Coordinates of N, CA and C in Angstrom, one line a residue:
M1 N -77.5 -24.4 24.6 CA -76.3 -24.7 24.0 C -75.5 -25.7 24.9
S2 N -75.0 -26.7 24.3 CA -74.3 -27.7 25.1 C -72.9 -27.2 25.5
M3 N -72.4 -27.8 26.6 CA -71.0 -27.5 27.1 C -70.0 -27.6 26.0
R4 N -70.1 -28.7 25.2 CA -69.1 -29.0 24.2 C -69.1 -27.9 23.1
S5 N -70.3 -27.4 22.6 CA -70.3 -26.4 21.6 C -69.8 -25.1 22.1
T6 N -70.0 -24.8 23.4 CA -69.5 -23.6 24.0 C -68.0 -23.6 24.1
Q7 N -67.4 -24.7 24.5 CA -66.0 -24.9 24.5 C -65.4 -24.7 23.1
K8 N -66.1 -25.3 22.1 CA -65.6 -25.2 20.7 C -65.6 -23.8 20.2
K9 N -66.7 -23.1 20.6 CA -66.8 -21.7 20.1 C -65.7 -20.8 20.8
F10 N -65.5 -21.1 22.1 CA -64.5 -20.3 22.8 C -63.1 -20.6 22.3
G11 N -62.9 -21.8 21.9 CA -61.6 -22.2 21.4 C -61.3 -21.6 20.0
L12 N -62.4 -21.5 19.2 CA -62.3 -20.8 17.9 C -62.0 -19.4 18.0
E13 N -62.6 -18.7 19.0 CA -62.4 -17.3 19.3 C -60.9 -17.1 19.7
L14 N -60.4 -17.9 20.5 CA -59.0 -17.8 21.0 C -58.1 -18.0 19.8
I15 N -58.3 -18.9 18.9 CA -57.5 -19.1 17.7 C -57.6 -17.9 16.8
N16 N -58.8 -17.4 16.6 CA -59.0 -16.2 15.8 C -58.2 -15.0 16.3
R17 N -58.3 -14.8 17.7 CA -57.5 -13.7 18.3 C -56.0 -13.9 18.1
A18 N -55.6 -15.1 18.3 CA -54.1 -15.4 18.2 C -53.7 -15.1 16.8
L19 N -54.5 -15.6 15.8 CA -54.1 -15.4 14.4 C -54.1 -13.9 14.1
K20 N -55.1 -13.1 14.6 CA -55.1 -11.7 14.3 C -53.8 -11.0 14.9
K21 N -53.5 -11.4 16.1 CA -52.3 -10.8 16.8 C -51.0 -11.2 16.0
T22 N -50.9 -12.4 15.5 CA -49.8 -12.9 14.7 C -49.7 -12.1 13.4
I23 N -50.8 -11.9 12.8 CA -50.8 -11.2 11.5 C -50.4 -9.7 11.7
L24 N -50.9 -9.1 12.8 CA -50.5 -7.7 13.1 C -49.0 -7.7 13.5
F25 N -48.5 -8.6 14.2 CA -47.1 -8.6 14.6 C -46.2 -8.8 13.4
V26 N -46.6 -9.7 12.5 CA -45.8 -9.9 11.2 C -45.8 -8.7 10.4
T27 N -47.0 -8.1 10.2 CA -47.1 -6.8 9.4 C -46.3 -5.7 10.0
A28 N -46.2 -5.6 11.4 CA -45.4 -4.6 12.0 C -43.9 -4.8 11.7
L29 N -43.5 -6.1 11.8 CA -42.1 -6.5 11.6 C -41.7 -6.2 10.2
V30 N -42.6 -6.5 9.2 CA -42.3 -6.2 7.8 C -42.1 -4.7 7.6
G31 N -43.0 -3.9 8.2 CA -42.9 -2.5 8.1 C -41.7 -1.9 8.7
L32 N -41.3 -2.4 9.9 CA -40.1 -2.0 10.6 C -38.9 -2.4 9.7
F33 N -38.9 -3.6 9.2 CA -37.7 -4.1 8.4 C -37.6 -3.2 7.2
A34 N -38.7 -2.9 6.5 CA -38.7 -2.1 5.3 C -38.1 -0.7 5.6
C35 N -38.5 -0.1 6.7 CA -38.0 1.2 7.1 C -36.6 1.2 7.4
S36 N -36.1 0.1 8.1 CA -34.7 0.1 8.5 C -33.9 -0.2 7.2
E37 N -34.4 -0.9 6.2 CA -33.7 -1.1 5.0 C -33.6 0.2 4.2
S38 N -34.7 0.9 4.2 CA -34.7 2.2 3.5 C -33.7 3.2 4.2
R39 N -33.6 3.2 5.5 CA -32.7 4.0 6.2 C -31.2 3.6 5.9
K40 N -31.1 2.2 5.9 CA -29.7 1.7 5.6 C -29.3 2.1 4.2
A41 N -30.2 2.0 3.2 CA -29.8 2.4 1.9 C -29.4 3.9 1.8
N42 N -30.2 4.8 2.5 CA -29.9 6.2 2.5 C -28.6 6.4 3.2
N43 N -28.3 5.7 4.3 CA -27.0 5.9 5.0 C -25.9 5.5 4.1
E44 N -26.0 4.4 3.4 CA -25.0 4.0 2.5 C -24.7 5.0 1.4
V45 N -25.7 5.7 0.9 CA -25.5 6.7 -0.1 C -24.7 7.9 0.6
I46 N -25.1 8.2 1.8 CA -24.5 9.3 2.5 C -23.1 9.0 2.8
E47 N -22.8 7.7 3.3 CA -21.5 7.3 3.7 C -20.5 7.2 2.5
L48 N -21.1 7.0 1.3 CA -20.2 6.9 0.2 C -19.3 8.2 0.0
G49 N -19.9 9.3 0.2 CA -19.2 10.6 0.2 C -18.1 10.7 -0.9
D50 N -16.9 10.5 -0.5 CA -15.8 10.6 -1.5 C -15.8 9.5 -2.5
N51 N -16.5 8.5 -2.3 CA -16.6 7.4 -3.2 C -17.4 7.7 -4.4
V52 N -18.1 8.8 -4.4 CA -18.9 9.2 -5.6 C -18.0 10.0 -6.5
P53 N -17.7 9.6 -7.7 CA -16.8 10.4 -8.5 C -17.2 11.8 -8.8
E54 N -16.2 12.7 -8.8 CA -16.4 14.1 -9.1 C -16.6 14.2 -10.7
S55 N -15.9 13.4 -11.4 CA -15.9 13.5 -12.9 C -15.7 12.1 -13.5
T56 N -16.2 11.9 -14.7 CA -15.9 10.7 -15.4 C -15.4 11.1 -16.8
S57 N -14.3 10.5 -17.2 CA -13.7 10.7 -18.5 C -13.7 9.5 -19.3
W58 N -13.8 9.6 -20.6 CA -13.9 8.4 -21.5 C -12.7 8.5 -22.5
N59 N -12.2 7.3 -22.9 CA -11.1 7.2 -23.8 C -9.9 8.1 -23.4
V60 N -9.4 7.8 -22.2 CA -8.3 8.7 -21.6 C -7.0 8.2 -22.0
E61 N -6.1 9.1 -22.3 CA -4.7 8.8 -22.5 C -3.9 9.9 -21.8
T62 N -3.0 9.4 -20.8 CA -2.2 10.3 -20.0 C -0.7 10.0 -20.2
L63 N 0.1 11.0 -20.4 CA 1.5 10.8 -20.6 C 2.2 11.4 -19.4
Y64 N 3.2 10.6 -18.8 CA 4.0 11.1 -17.7 C 5.4 11.3 -18.2
N65 N 5.9 12.5 -18.0 CA 7.3 12.9 -18.4 C 8.1 13.2 -17.2
E66 N 9.4 13.0 -17.3 CA 10.4 13.4 -16.3 C 11.6 13.9 -17.1
N67 N 12.1 15.1 -16.8 CA 13.2 15.7 -17.5 C 13.0 15.7 -19.0
E68 N 11.8 16.0 -19.4 CA 11.5 16.0 -20.8 C 11.6 14.7 -21.5
E69 N 11.6 13.6 -20.7 CA 11.6 12.2 -21.3 C 10.3 11.5 -20.9
L70 N 9.7 10.9 -21.9 CA 8.5 10.1 -21.7 C 8.8 8.9 -20.8
Q71 N 8.2 8.8 -19.7 CA 8.4 7.7 -18.7 C 7.3 6.7 -18.8
M72 N 6.0 7.1 -19.0 CA 4.9 6.2 -18.9 C 3.7 6.8 -19.7
R73 N 3.0 5.9 -20.3 CA 1.7 6.2 -21.0 C 0.6 5.4 -20.4
M74 N -0.5 6.0 -20.0 CA -1.6 5.3 -19.4 C -2.8 5.5 -20.3
Q75 N -3.5 4.4 -20.7 CA -4.7 4.4 -21.5 C -5.8 3.7 -20.9
A76 N -7.0 4.3 -20.9 CA -8.2 3.6 -20.3 C -9.4 4.0 -21.0
R77 N -10.4 3.1 -21.1 CA -11.7 3.5 -21.7 C -12.5 4.4 -20.9
A78 N -12.4 4.2 -19.5 CA -13.2 5.1 -18.6 C -12.3 5.4 -17.4
Q79 N -12.4 6.6 -16.9 CA -11.7 7.0 -15.7 C -12.6 7.8 -14.8
Y80 N -12.8 7.3 -13.6 CA -13.6 8.0 -12.5 C -12.6 8.7 -11.6
S81 N -12.8 10.0 -11.5 CA -11.9 10.8 -10.6 C -12.6 11.2 -9.4
Y82 N -12.0 11.2 -8.2 CA -12.6 11.5 -6.9 C -11.9 12.7 -6.3
A83 N -12.6 13.3 -5.3 CA -12.1 14.5 -4.6 C -10.8 14.2 -3.9
T84 N -10.5 13.0 -3.5 CA -9.3 12.6 -2.9 C -8.1 12.6 -3.8
G85 N -8.3 12.7 -5.1 CA -7.3 12.5 -6.1 C -7.1 11.1 -6.6
N86 N -7.9 10.2 -5.9 CA -7.9 8.8 -6.4 C -8.7 8.6 -7.7
R87 N -8.3 7.6 -8.4 CA -9.0 7.3 -9.7 C -9.4 5.8 -9.8
R88 N -10.4 5.5 -10.5 CA -10.8 4.1 -10.8 C -11.0 3.9 -12.3
Y89 N -10.6 2.7 -12.7 CA -10.6 2.4 -14.1 C -11.4 1.1 -14.3
P90 N -12.8 1.2 -14.3 CA -13.6 0.0 -14.3 C -13.7 -0.8 -15.6
E91 N -13.2 -0.2 -16.7 CA -13.4 -0.9 -18.0 C -12.0 -1.2 -18.6
G92 N -11.0 -1.4 -17.8 CA -9.7 -1.8 -18.3 C -8.7 -0.7 -18.3
I93 N -7.4 -1.1 -18.3 CA -6.3 -0.1 -18.3 C -5.1 -0.7 -19.0
K94 N -4.4 0.2 -19.6 CA -3.1 -0.2 -20.3 C -2.0 0.8 -19.9
I95 N -0.9 0.3 -19.3 CA 0.2 1.1 -18.9 C 1.4 0.7 -19.7
I96 N 2.0 1.7 -20.4 CA 3.3 1.4 -21.1 C 4.4 2.2 -20.5
T97 N 5.5 1.6 -20.1 CA 6.6 2.3 -19.6 C 7.7 2.3 -20.7
Y98 N 8.6 3.3 -20.6 CA 9.6 3.5 -21.6 C 11.0 3.6 -21.0
T99 N 12.0 3.2 -21.7 CA 13.4 3.3 -21.3 C 13.9 4.7 -21.5
P100 N 15.0 5.1 -20.9 CA 15.6 6.5 -21.2 C 15.8 6.8 -22.7
E101 N 16.0 5.7 -23.4 CA 16.2 5.9 -24.9 C 14.9 6.1 -25.6
G102 N 13.8 5.9 -25.0 CA 12.5 6.1 -25.6 C 11.8 4.8 -26.1
D103 N 12.5 3.7 -25.9 CA 11.9 2.4 -26.4 C 10.9 1.9 -25.3
V104 N 10.0 1.1 -25.8 CA 9.0 0.5 -24.9 C 9.7 -0.5 -24.0
E105 N 9.6 -0.3 -22.7 CA 10.2 -1.1 -21.6 C 9.2 -2.3 -21.2
S106 N 8.0 -1.9 -20.9 CA 7.0 -2.9 -20.5 C 5.6 -2.4 -20.9
T107 N 4.7 -3.4 -21.0 CA 3.3 -3.1 -21.2 C 2.5 -3.9 -20.3
M108 N 1.6 -3.3 -19.6 CA 0.7 -4.0 -18.6 C -0.8 -3.7 -19.0
I109 N -1.6 -4.8 -19.1 CA -3.0 -4.6 -19.3 C -3.7 -5.3 -18.2
A110 N -4.9 -4.8 -17.8 CA -5.8 -5.4 -16.8 C -7.2 -5.1 -17.1
D111 N -8.1 -5.9 -16.6 CA -9.6 -5.6 -16.7 C -10.0 -4.4 -16.0
S112 N -9.4 -4.2 -14.8 CA -9.8 -3.0 -13.9 C -8.6 -2.5 -13.2
A113 N -8.7 -1.3 -12.6 CA -7.5 -0.8 -11.8 C -8.0 0.3 -11.0
L114 N -7.2 0.6 -9.9 CA -7.4 1.8 -9.1 C -6.1 2.5 -9.0
Y115 N -6.2 3.8 -8.8 CA -5.0 4.7 -8.6 C -5.2 5.3 -7.2
I116 N -4.2 5.1 -6.3 CA -4.3 5.7 -5.0 C -3.3 6.9 -5.0
S117 N -3.8 8.1 -4.9 CA -2.9 9.2 -5.1 C -1.9 9.5 -4.0
D118 N -2.3 9.3 -2.8 CA -1.3 9.6 -1.7 C -0.1 8.7 -1.7
S119 N -0.2 7.5 -2.3 CA 1.0 6.7 -2.4 C 1.5 6.4 -3.9
S120 N 0.9 7.2 -4.8 CA 1.2 7.0 -6.2 C 1.2 5.6 -6.6
L121 N 0.1 4.9 -6.3 CA 0.0 3.4 -6.4 C -1.1 3.1 -7.4
Y122 N -0.7 2.3 -8.4 CA -1.7 1.7 -9.3 C -1.9 0.2 -8.8
I123 N -3.2 -0.1 -8.6 CA -3.5 -1.5 -8.3 C -4.3 -2.1 -9.5
A124 N -3.7 -2.9 -10.3 CA -4.4 -3.6 -11.4 C -4.9 -4.9 -11.0
Y125 N -6.1 -5.3 -11.4 CA -6.6 -6.6 -11.0 C -7.5 -7.1 -12.1
S126 N -7.6 -8.4 -12.0 CA -8.4 -9.2 -12.9 C -7.8 -9.3 -14.3
N127 N -7.2 -10.5 -14.6 CA -6.6 -10.8 -15.9 C -5.4 -9.8 -16.2
V128 N -4.5 -9.7 -15.2 CA -3.4 -8.8 -15.4 C -2.3 -9.5 -16.2
V129 N -1.8 -8.8 -17.2 CA -0.7 -9.4 -18.1 C 0.4 -8.3 -18.2
L130 N 1.6 -8.6 -17.7 CA 2.7 -7.6 -17.8 C 3.7 -8.2 -18.8
V131 N 4.0 -7.6 -19.9 CA 5.0 -8.0 -20.8 C 6.2 -7.1 -20.7
D132 N 7.3 -7.7 -20.3 CA 8.6 -7.0 -20.1 C 9.4 -7.2 -21.4
E133 N 9.5 -6.1 -22.2 CA 10.2 -6.1 -23.4 C 11.7 -6.3 -23.3
V134 N 12.3 -5.8 -22.2 CA 13.7 -5.8 -22.0 C 14.1 -7.3 -21.6
K135 N 13.4 -7.9 -20.7 CA 13.7 -9.3 -20.3 C 13.1 -10.3 -21.2
E136 N 12.2 -9.9 -22.1 CA 11.5 -10.8 -23.0 C 10.8 -11.9 -22.2
Q137 N 10.0 -11.4 -21.3 CA 9.2 -12.3 -20.5 C 7.8 -11.8 -20.3
T138 N 6.9 -12.6 -19.9 CA 5.5 -12.3 -19.7 C 5.1 -12.8 -18.3
L139 N 4.4 -11.9 -17.5 CA 3.9 -12.3 -16.2 C 2.4 -12.2 -16.3
E140 N 1.8 -13.2 -15.7 CA 0.3 -13.2 -15.6 C -0.1 -13.4 -14.2
T141 N -1.1 -12.6 -13.7 CA -1.5 -12.7 -12.3 C -2.9 -12.1 -12.2
D142 N -3.5 -12.2 -11.0 CA -4.8 -11.6 -10.8 C -4.7 -10.2 -10.2
T143 N -3.7 -9.9 -9.5 CA -3.5 -8.5 -8.9 C -2.1 -8.1 -9.0
L144 N -1.8 -6.9 -9.3 CA -0.5 -6.4 -9.4 C -0.4 -4.9 -9.0
N145 N 0.5 -4.6 -8.1 CA 0.7 -3.3 -7.5 C 1.9 -2.6 -8.2
Y146 N 1.7 -1.4 -8.7 CA 2.8 -0.7 -9.4 C 2.9 0.7 -8.7
F147 N 4.0 0.9 -8.0 CA 4.3 2.2 -7.3 C 5.0 3.1 -8.3
E148 N 4.3 4.1 -8.7 CA 4.7 5.0 -9.8 C 6.1 5.7 -9.5
K149 N 6.2 6.2 -8.2 CA 7.4 7.0 -7.9 C 8.6 6.1 -7.7
T150 N 8.5 5.0 -7.1 CA 9.7 4.1 -6.8 C 9.9 3.1 -7.9
G151 N 8.9 2.8 -8.7 CA 9.0 1.8 -9.8 C 8.9 0.3 -9.2
D152 N 8.5 0.2 -7.9 CA 8.3 -1.1 -7.4 C 7.1 -1.8 -7.9
I153 N 7.2 -3.1 -8.2 CA 6.1 -3.9 -8.7 C 6.0 -5.1 -7.8
T154 N 4.8 -5.2 -7.2 CA 4.6 -6.3 -6.2 C 3.2 -7.0 -6.4
T155 N 3.2 -8.2 -5.9 CA 1.9 -8.9 -5.8 C 2.0 -10.0 -4.7
D156 N 0.9 -10.3 -4.1 CA 0.9 -11.5 -3.2 C 0.1 -12.6 -3.8
A157 N -0.4 -12.4 -5.0 CA -1.3 -13.3 -5.6 C -0.4 -14.4 -6.4
R158 N -1.1 -15.4 -6.9 CA -0.4 -16.4 -7.7 C 0.1 -15.7 -9.0
V159 N 1.3 -16.1 -9.5 CA 1.9 -15.6 -10.7 C 2.3 -16.7 -11.6
K160 N 2.3 -16.4 -12.9 CA 2.9 -17.3 -13.9 C 3.8 -16.4 -14.8
I161 N 5.1 -16.9 -14.8 CA 6.1 -16.1 -15.6 C 6.5 -17.0 -16.8
I162 N 6.4 -16.5 -18.0 CA 6.8 -17.2 -19.2 C 8.0 -16.6 -19.8
K163 N 9.1 -17.3 -19.9 CA 10.4 -16.8 -20.5 C 11.2 -17.9 -21.0
D164 N 11.8 -17.7 -22.2 CA 12.8 -18.7 -22.7 C 12.3 -20.1 -22.7
G165 N 11.1 -20.3 -23.1 CA 10.5 -21.7 -23.2 C 10.2 -22.3 -21.8
E166 N 10.1 -21.5 -20.8 CA 9.8 -22.0 -19.5 C 8.6 -21.3 -18.9
I167 N 7.8 -22.0 -18.2 CA 6.7 -21.4 -17.4 C 6.9 -21.7 -15.9
T168 N 7.2 -20.6 -15.2 CA 7.4 -20.8 -13.7 C 6.2 -20.2 -13.0
T169 N 5.7 -21.0 -12.1 CA 4.5 -20.6 -11.3 C 4.9 -20.4 -9.8
G170 N 4.2 -19.5 -9.2 CA 4.5 -19.3 -7.8 C 3.5 -18.3 -7.2
K171 N 3.7 -17.9 -5.9 CA 2.8 -17.0 -5.2 C 3.6 -15.9 -4.7
G172 N 3.3 -14.7 -5.0 CA 4.0 -13.5 -4.5 C 5.2 -13.2 -5.4
M173 N 5.4 -11.9 -5.6 CA 6.6 -11.4 -6.4 C 7.0 -10.0 -6.0
R174 N 8.3 -9.7 -6.1 CA 8.8 -8.4 -5.8 C 9.7 -8.0 -6.9
A175 N 9.6 -6.8 -7.5 CA 10.5 -6.4 -8.6 C 10.6 -4.9 -8.6
N176 N 11.5 -4.4 -9.4 CA 11.5 -2.9 -9.6 C 11.8 -2.7 -11.1
R177 N 11.1 -1.7 -11.7 CA 11.3 -1.5 -13.1 C 12.7 -0.9 -13.5
S178 N 13.4 -0.4 -12.5 CA 14.8 0.2 -12.8 C 15.8 -1.0 -13.0
D179 N 15.5 -2.2 -12.4 CA 16.4 -3.3 -12.5 C 15.6 -4.5 -12.9
P180 N 15.2 -4.6 -14.2 CA 14.3 -5.7 -14.6 C 14.9 -7.1 -14.4
D181 N 16.2 -7.2 -14.3 CA 16.8 -8.6 -14.2 C 16.7 -9.0 -12.7
D182 N 16.4 -8.1 -11.8 CA 16.4 -8.5 -10.4 C 15.0 -8.6 -9.9
Y183 N 14.4 -9.8 -9.9 CA 13.0 -9.9 -9.3 C 13.0 -11.2 -8.5
E184 N 12.1 -11.3 -7.6 CA 12.0 -12.4 -6.7 C 10.6 -12.9 -6.6
L185 N 10.5 -14.2 -6.9 CA 9.3 -15.0 -6.6 C 9.3 -15.4 -5.2
L186 N 8.3 -15.1 -4.4 CA 8.4 -15.4 -3.0 C 8.2 -16.9 -2.7
D187 N 7.3 -17.6 -3.4 CA 7.0 -19.0 -3.2 C 6.9 -19.7 -4.5
I188 N 8.0 -20.2 -5.0 CA 8.0 -20.9 -6.3 C 7.3 -22.3 -6.2
E189 N 6.3 -22.5 -7.1 CA 5.6 -23.8 -7.0 C 6.1 -24.8 -8.0
G190 N 6.7 -24.3 -9.1 CA 7.2 -25.2 -10.1 C 7.5 -24.6 -11.4
T191 N 8.3 -25.3 -12.3 CA 8.7 -24.8 -13.6 C 8.3 -25.9 -14.6
V192 N 7.7 -25.5 -15.7 CA 7.4 -26.4 -16.8 C 8.2 -25.9 -18.0
Y193 N 8.8 -26.9 -18.8 CA 9.6 -26.5 -20.0 C 8.7 -26.7 -21.2
I194 N 8.7 -25.7 -22.1 CA 7.8 -25.8 -23.2 C 8.7 -26.2 -24.4
D195 N 8.2 -27.2 -25.2 CA 8.8 -27.6 -26.4 C 8.3 -26.7 -27.5
E196 N 9.1 -25.7 -27.9 CA 8.7 -24.6 -28.8 C 8.6 -25.2 -30.3
D197 N 9.2 -26.4 -30.5 CA 9.1 -27.0 -31.9 C 7.7 -27.5 -32.1
E198 N 6.9 -27.8 -31.1 CA 5.6 -28.4 -31.3 C 4.6 -27.4 -31.7

């Protein structure tokens, strides 16, 4: 056997050994990665804990009264209730508030919402529309916070307010349902006048 063929054979053996080691290493990595992903998935399920709802209710309607007067009506297609007292409304929500005389004060709809029990806070998000019947105006935004106990309504998102043939846009808003005439847009971007005759 010539020196050249011996070198060639020896080189092929080295390449084969290197390939086998590489294949074993890659196989071990894939197995290790799969195990860690499986562990990660199990940990996520365990870590969810309170995030797993205790109960789910469908076509919910809840009335809130104070001194025998209807204050608020909440309607939702689905309500997930948690051990913490928090609730989630993944399929939309509608909240109607009432004046002391029993007339509709405002109506808010949103694609989704959360209720945080320790602060009595509703967080409505995605296509939020708040119609204020008293002020005859409509507010549109992506996120709106409603504090049930204080009546404060806030957002740091972009807002559009439609009233008396005007559209005012801005970012951030503060208001309170007890004084609908007193609200503040934090950063007014502009006002457009609508020709209602067109």
